[in-house]
PDB file of C-alpha atoms in Angstrom:
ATOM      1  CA  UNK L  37      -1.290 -26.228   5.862  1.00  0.00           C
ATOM      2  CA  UNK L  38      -2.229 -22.761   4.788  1.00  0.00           C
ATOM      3  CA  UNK L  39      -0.931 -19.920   6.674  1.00  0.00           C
ATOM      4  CA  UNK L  40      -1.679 -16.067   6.824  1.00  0.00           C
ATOM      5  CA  UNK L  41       0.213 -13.057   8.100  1.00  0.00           C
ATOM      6  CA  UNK L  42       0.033  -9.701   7.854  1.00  0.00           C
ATOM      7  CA  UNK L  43       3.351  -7.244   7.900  1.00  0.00           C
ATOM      8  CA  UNK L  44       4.292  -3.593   7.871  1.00  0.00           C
ATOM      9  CA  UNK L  45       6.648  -3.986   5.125  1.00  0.00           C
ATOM     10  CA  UNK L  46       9.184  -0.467   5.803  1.00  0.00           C
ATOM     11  CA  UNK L  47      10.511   1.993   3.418  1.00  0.00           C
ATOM     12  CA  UNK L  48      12.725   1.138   0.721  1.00  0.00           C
ATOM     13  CA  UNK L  49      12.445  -2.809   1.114  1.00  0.00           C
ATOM     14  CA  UNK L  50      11.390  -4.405  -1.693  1.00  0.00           C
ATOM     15  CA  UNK L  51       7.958  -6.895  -1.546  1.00  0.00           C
ATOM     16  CA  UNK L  52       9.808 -10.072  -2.175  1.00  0.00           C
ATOM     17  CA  UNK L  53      12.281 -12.243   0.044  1.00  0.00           C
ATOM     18  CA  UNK L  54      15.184 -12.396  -2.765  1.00  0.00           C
ATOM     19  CA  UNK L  55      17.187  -9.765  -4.640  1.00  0.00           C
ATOM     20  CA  UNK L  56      19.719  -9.576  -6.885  1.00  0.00           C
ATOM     21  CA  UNK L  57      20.313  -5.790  -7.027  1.00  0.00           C
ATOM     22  CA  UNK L  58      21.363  -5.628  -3.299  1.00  0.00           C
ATOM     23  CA  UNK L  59      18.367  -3.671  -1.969  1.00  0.00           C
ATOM     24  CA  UNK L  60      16.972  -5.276   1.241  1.00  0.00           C
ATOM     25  CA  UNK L  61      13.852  -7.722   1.066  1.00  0.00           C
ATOM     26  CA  UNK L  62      11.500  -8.948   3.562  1.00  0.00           C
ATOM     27  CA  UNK L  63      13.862 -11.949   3.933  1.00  0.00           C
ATOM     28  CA  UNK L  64      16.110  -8.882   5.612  1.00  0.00           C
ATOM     29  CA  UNK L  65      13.057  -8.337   8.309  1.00  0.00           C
ATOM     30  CA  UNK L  66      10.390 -11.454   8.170  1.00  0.00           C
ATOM     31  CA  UNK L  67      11.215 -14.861   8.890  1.00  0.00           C
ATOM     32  CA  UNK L  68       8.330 -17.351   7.271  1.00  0.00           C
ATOM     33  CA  UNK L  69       8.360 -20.558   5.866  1.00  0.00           C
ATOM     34  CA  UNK L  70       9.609 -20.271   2.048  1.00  0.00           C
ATOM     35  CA  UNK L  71       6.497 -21.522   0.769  1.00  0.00           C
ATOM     36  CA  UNK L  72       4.675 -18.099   1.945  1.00  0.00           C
ATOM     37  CA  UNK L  73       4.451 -14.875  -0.348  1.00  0.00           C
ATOM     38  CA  UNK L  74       3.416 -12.119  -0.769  1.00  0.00           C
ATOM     39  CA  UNK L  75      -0.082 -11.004  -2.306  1.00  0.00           C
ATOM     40  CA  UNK L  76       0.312  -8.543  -4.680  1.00  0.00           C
ATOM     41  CA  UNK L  77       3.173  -5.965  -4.386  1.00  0.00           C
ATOM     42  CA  UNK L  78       4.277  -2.088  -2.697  1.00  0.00           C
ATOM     43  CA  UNK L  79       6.973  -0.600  -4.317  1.00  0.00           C
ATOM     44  CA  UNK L  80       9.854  -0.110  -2.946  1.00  0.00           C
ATOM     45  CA  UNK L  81       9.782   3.646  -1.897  1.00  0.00           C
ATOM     46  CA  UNK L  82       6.257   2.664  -0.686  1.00  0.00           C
ATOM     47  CA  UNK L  83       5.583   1.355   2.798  1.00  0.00           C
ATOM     48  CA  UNK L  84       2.859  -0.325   4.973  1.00  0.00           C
ATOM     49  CA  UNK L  85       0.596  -3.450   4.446  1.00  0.00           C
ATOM     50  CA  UNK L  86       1.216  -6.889   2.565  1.00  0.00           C
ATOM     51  CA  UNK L  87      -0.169 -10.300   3.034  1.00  0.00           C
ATOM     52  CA  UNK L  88       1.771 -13.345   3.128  1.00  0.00           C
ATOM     53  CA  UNK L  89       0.019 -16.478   2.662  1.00  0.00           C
ATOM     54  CA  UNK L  90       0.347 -19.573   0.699  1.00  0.00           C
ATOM     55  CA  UNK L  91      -2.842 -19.792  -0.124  1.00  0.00           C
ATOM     56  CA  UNK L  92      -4.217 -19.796  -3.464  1.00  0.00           C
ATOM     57  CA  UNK L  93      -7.552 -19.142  -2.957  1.00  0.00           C
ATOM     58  CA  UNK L  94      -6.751 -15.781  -1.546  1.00  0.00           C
ATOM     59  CA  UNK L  95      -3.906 -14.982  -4.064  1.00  0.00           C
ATOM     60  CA  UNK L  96      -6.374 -15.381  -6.412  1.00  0.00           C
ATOM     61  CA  UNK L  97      -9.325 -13.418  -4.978  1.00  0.00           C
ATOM     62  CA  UNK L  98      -6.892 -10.382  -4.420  1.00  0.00           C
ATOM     63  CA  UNK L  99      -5.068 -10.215  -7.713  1.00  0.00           C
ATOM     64  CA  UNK L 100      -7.584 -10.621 -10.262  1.00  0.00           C
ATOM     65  CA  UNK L 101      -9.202  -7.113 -11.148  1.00  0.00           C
ATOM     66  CA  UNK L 102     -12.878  -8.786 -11.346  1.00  0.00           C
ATOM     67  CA  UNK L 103     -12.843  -9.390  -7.811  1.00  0.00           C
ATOM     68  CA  UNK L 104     -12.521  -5.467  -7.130  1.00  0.00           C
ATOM     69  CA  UNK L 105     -11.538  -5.067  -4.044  1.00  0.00           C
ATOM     70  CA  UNK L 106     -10.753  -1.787  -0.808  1.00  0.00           C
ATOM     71  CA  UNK L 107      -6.802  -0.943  -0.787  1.00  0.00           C
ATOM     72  CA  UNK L 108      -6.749   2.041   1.465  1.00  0.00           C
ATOM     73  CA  UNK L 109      -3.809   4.430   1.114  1.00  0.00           C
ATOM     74  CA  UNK L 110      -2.458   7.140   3.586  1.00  0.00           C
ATOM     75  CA  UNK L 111      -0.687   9.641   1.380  1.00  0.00           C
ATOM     76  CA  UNK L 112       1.609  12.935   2.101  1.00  0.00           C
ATOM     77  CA  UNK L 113       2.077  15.313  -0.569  1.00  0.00           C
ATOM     78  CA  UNK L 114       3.649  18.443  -1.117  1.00  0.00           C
ATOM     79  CA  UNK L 115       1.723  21.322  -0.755  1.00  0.00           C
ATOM     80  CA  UNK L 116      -1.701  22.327   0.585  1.00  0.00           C
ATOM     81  CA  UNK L 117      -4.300  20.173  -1.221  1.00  0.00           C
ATOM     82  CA  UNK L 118      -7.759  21.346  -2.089  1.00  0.00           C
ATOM     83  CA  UNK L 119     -10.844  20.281  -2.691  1.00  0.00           C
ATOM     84  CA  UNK L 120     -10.477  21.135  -7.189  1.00  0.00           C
ATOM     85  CA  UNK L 121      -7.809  18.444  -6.571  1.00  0.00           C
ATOM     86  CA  UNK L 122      -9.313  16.247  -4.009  1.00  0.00           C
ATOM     87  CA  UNK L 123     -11.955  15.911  -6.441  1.00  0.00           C
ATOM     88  CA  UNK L 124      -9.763  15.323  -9.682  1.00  0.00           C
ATOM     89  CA  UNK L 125      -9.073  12.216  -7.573  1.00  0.00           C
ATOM     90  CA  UNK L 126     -11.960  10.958  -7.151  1.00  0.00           C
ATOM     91  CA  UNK L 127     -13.751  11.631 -10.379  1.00  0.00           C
ATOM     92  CA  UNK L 128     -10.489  10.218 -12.277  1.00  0.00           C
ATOM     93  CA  UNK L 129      -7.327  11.615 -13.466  1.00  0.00           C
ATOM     94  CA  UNK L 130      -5.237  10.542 -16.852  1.00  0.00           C
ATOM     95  CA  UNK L 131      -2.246   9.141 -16.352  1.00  0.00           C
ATOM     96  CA  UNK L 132       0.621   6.953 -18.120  1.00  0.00           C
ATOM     97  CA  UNK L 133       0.657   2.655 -17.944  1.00  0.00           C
ATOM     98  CA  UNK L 134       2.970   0.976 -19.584  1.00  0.00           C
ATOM     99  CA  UNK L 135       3.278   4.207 -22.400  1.00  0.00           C
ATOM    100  CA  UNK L 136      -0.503   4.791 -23.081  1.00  0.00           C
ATOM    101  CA  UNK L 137      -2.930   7.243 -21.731  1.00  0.00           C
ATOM    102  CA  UNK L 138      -5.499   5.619 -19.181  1.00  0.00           C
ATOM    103  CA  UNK L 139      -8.436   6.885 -17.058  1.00  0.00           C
ATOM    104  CA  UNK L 140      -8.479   5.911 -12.987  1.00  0.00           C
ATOM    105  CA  UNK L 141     -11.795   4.863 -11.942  1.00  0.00           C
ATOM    106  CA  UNK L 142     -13.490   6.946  -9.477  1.00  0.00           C
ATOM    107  CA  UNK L 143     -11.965   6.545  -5.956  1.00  0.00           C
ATOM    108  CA  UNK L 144     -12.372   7.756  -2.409  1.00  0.00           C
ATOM    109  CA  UNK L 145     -10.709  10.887  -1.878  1.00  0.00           C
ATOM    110  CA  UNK L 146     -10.448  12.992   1.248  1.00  0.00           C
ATOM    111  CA  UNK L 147      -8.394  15.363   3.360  1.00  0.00           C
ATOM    112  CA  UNK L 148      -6.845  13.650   6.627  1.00  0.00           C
ATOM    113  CA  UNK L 149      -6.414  16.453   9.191  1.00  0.00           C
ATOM    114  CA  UNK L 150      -4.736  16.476  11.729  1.00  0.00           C
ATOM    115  CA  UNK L 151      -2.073  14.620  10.408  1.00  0.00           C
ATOM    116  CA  UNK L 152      -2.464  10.649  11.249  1.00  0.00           C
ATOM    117  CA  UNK L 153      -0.555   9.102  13.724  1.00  0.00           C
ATOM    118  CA  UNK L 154       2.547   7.219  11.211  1.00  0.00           C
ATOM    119  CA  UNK L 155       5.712   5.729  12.745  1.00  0.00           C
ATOM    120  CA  UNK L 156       8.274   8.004  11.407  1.00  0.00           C
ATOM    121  CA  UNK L 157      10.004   7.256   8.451  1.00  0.00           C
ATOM    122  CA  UNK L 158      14.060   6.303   7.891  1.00  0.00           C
ATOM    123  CA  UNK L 159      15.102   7.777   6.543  1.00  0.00           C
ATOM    124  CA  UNK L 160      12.644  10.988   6.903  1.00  0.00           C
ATOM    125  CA  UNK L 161      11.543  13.039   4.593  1.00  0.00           C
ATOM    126  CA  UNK L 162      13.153  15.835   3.443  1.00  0.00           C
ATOM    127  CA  UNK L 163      11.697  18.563   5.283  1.00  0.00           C
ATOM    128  CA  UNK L 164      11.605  22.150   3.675  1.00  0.00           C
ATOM    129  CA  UNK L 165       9.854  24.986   5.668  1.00  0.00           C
ATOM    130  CA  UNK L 166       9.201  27.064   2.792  1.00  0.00           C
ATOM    131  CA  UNK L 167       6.917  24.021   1.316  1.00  0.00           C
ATOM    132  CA  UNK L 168       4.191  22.504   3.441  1.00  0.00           C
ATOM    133  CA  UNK L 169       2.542  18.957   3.200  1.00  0.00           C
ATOM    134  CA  UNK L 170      -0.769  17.287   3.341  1.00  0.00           C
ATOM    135  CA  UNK L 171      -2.136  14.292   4.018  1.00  0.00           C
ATOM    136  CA  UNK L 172      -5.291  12.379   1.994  1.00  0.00           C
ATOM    137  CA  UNK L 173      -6.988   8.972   2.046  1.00  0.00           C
ATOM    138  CA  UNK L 174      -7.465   7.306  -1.282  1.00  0.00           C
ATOM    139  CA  UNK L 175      -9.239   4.260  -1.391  1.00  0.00           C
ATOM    140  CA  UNK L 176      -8.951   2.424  -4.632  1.00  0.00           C
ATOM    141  CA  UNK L 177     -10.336  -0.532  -6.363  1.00  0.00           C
ATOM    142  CA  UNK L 178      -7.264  -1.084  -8.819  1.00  0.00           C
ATOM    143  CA  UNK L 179      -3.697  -1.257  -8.677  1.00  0.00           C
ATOM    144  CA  UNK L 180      -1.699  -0.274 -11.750  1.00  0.00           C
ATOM    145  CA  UNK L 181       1.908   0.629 -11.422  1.00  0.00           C
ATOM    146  CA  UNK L 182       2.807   3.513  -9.104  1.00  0.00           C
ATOM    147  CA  UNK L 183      -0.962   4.286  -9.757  1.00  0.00           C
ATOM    148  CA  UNK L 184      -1.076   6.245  -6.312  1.00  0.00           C
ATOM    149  CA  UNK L 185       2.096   8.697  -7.296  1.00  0.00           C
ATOM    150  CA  UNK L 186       0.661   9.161 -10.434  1.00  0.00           C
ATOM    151  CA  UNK L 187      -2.481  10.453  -9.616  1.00  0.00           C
ATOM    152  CA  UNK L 188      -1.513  12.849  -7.271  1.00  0.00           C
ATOM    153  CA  UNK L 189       1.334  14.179  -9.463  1.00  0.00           C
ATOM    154  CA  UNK L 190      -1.712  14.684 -12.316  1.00  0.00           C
ATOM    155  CA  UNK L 191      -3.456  16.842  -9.721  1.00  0.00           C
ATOM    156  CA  UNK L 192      -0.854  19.051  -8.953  1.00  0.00           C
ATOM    157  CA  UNK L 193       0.518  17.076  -5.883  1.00  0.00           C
ATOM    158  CA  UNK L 194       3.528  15.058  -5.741  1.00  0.00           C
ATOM    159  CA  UNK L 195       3.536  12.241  -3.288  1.00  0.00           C
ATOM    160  CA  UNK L 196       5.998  12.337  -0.240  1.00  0.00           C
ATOM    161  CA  UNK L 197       5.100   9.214   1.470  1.00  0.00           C
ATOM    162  CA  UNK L 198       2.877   6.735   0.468  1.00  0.00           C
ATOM    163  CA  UNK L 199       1.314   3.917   2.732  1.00  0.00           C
ATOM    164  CA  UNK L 200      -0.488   0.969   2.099  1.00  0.00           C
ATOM    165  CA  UNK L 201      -3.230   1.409   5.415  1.00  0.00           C
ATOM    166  CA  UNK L 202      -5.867  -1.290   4.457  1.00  0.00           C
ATOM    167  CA  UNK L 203      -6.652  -3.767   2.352  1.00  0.00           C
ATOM    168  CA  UNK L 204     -10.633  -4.661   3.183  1.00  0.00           C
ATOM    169  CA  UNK L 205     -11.016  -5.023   6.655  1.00  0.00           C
ATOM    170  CA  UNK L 206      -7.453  -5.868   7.533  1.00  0.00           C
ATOM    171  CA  UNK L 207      -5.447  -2.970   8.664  1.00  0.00           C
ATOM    172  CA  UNK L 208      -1.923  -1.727   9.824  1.00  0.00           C
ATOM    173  CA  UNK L 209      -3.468  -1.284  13.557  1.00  0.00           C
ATOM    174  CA  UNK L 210      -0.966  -2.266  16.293  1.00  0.00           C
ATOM    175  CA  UNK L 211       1.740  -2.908  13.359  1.00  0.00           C
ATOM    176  CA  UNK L 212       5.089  -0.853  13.452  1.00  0.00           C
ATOM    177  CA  UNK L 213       7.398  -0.947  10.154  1.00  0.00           C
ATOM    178  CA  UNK L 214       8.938  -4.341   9.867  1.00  0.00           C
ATOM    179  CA  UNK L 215       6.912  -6.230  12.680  1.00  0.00           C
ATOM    180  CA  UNK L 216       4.022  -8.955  11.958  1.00  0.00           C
ATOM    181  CA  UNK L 217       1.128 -10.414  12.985  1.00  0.00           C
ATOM    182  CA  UNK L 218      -0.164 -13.973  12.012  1.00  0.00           C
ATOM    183  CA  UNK L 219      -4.098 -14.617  11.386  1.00  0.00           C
ATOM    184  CA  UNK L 220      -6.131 -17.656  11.086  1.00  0.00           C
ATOM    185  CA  UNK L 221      -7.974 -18.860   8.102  1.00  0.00           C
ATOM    186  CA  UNK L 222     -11.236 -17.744   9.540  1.00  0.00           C
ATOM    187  CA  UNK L 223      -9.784 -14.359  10.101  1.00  0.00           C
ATOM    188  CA  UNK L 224      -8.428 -13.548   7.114  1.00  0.00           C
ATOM    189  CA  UNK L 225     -11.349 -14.726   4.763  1.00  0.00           C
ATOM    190  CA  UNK L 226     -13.815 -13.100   6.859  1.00  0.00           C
ATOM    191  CA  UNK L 227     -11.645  -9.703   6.614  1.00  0.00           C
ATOM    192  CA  UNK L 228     -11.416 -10.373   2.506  1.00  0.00           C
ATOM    193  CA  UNK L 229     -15.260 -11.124   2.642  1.00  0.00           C
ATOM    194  CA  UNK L 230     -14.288 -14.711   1.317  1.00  0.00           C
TER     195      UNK L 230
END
């Protein structure tokens, strides 16, 4: 039987249910059946939305890059953020993978202000006065490594908190860090527009 749920996975946990470094895993916050994983992956400074499942279909229609798909991301930086930069992330911005030069696609890009309503963070971040933060949406079709942290560093802003918000039409709504929420089939593949 194929089941589907959706977690707020917290800061510095990492995205699978064993480790052998001693960092905490979901296995530290989610209690599943073993033969559910999760889809893709947030890195471990990262927080916010995963999918477990144990379902191929959808592991499959979410990992490979020719099904493009929405992966919304709520991201603080440091520093106020304008629209020269805004737009460096949208257009595209070079960054490093794996040691060679590569070019984002164009993204989604904007200013969130006010602030959004987040869960705060523990630990918080490190607040300096003298230094103040914004927030943006990027929405993204791809998922290279720390592709998020490296765009904004090649605009000029380095991320403070990064958040996994969306992934289609499924969201964080109603989630706090480390709680989950189960979905049915039909749910989920209607969300993933399966």
């Amino acid at each position: 039987m194929h089941l589907y749920y959706i977690i707020y996975k917290p800061f510095q946990v990492l995205s699978q249910f064993t480790s052998s470094e001693g960092k905490r895993t979901l296995k530290d916050f989610f209690r599943v059946p073993h033969d559910l994983y999760p889809i893709g992956r947030l890195d471990f400074d990262s927080e916010g939305l995963l999918i477990l499942t144990n379902d191929k279909t959808v592991n499959h229609r979410l990992l490979d890059p020719k099904f493009a798909h929405d992966r919304e991301y709520w991201v603080q930086v440091e520093g106020l953020i304008g629209t020269d930069a805004i737009t460096q992330l949208q257009t595209g911005v070079s960054i490093n993978i794996d040691g060679q030069p590569y070019r984002t696609r164009t993204c989604q890009a904007s200013l969130i202000n006010p602030a959004p309503p987040v869960p705060e963070r523990h630990p918080p971040i490190r607040y300096r006065a003298n230094i103040p933060t914004s927030w943006i949406k990027m929405v993204l079709q791809e998922g290279k490594n720390r592709q998020v942290r490296k765009m904004t560093a090649a605009a000029g802003f380095p991320t403070l908190r990064l958040i996994r918000y969306r992934i289609e039409k499924i969201t964080l709504e109603g989630l706090q860090p480390g709680q989950m929420r189960s979905m049915t089939r039909p749910e989920i593949y209607t969300s993933l527009g399966l």
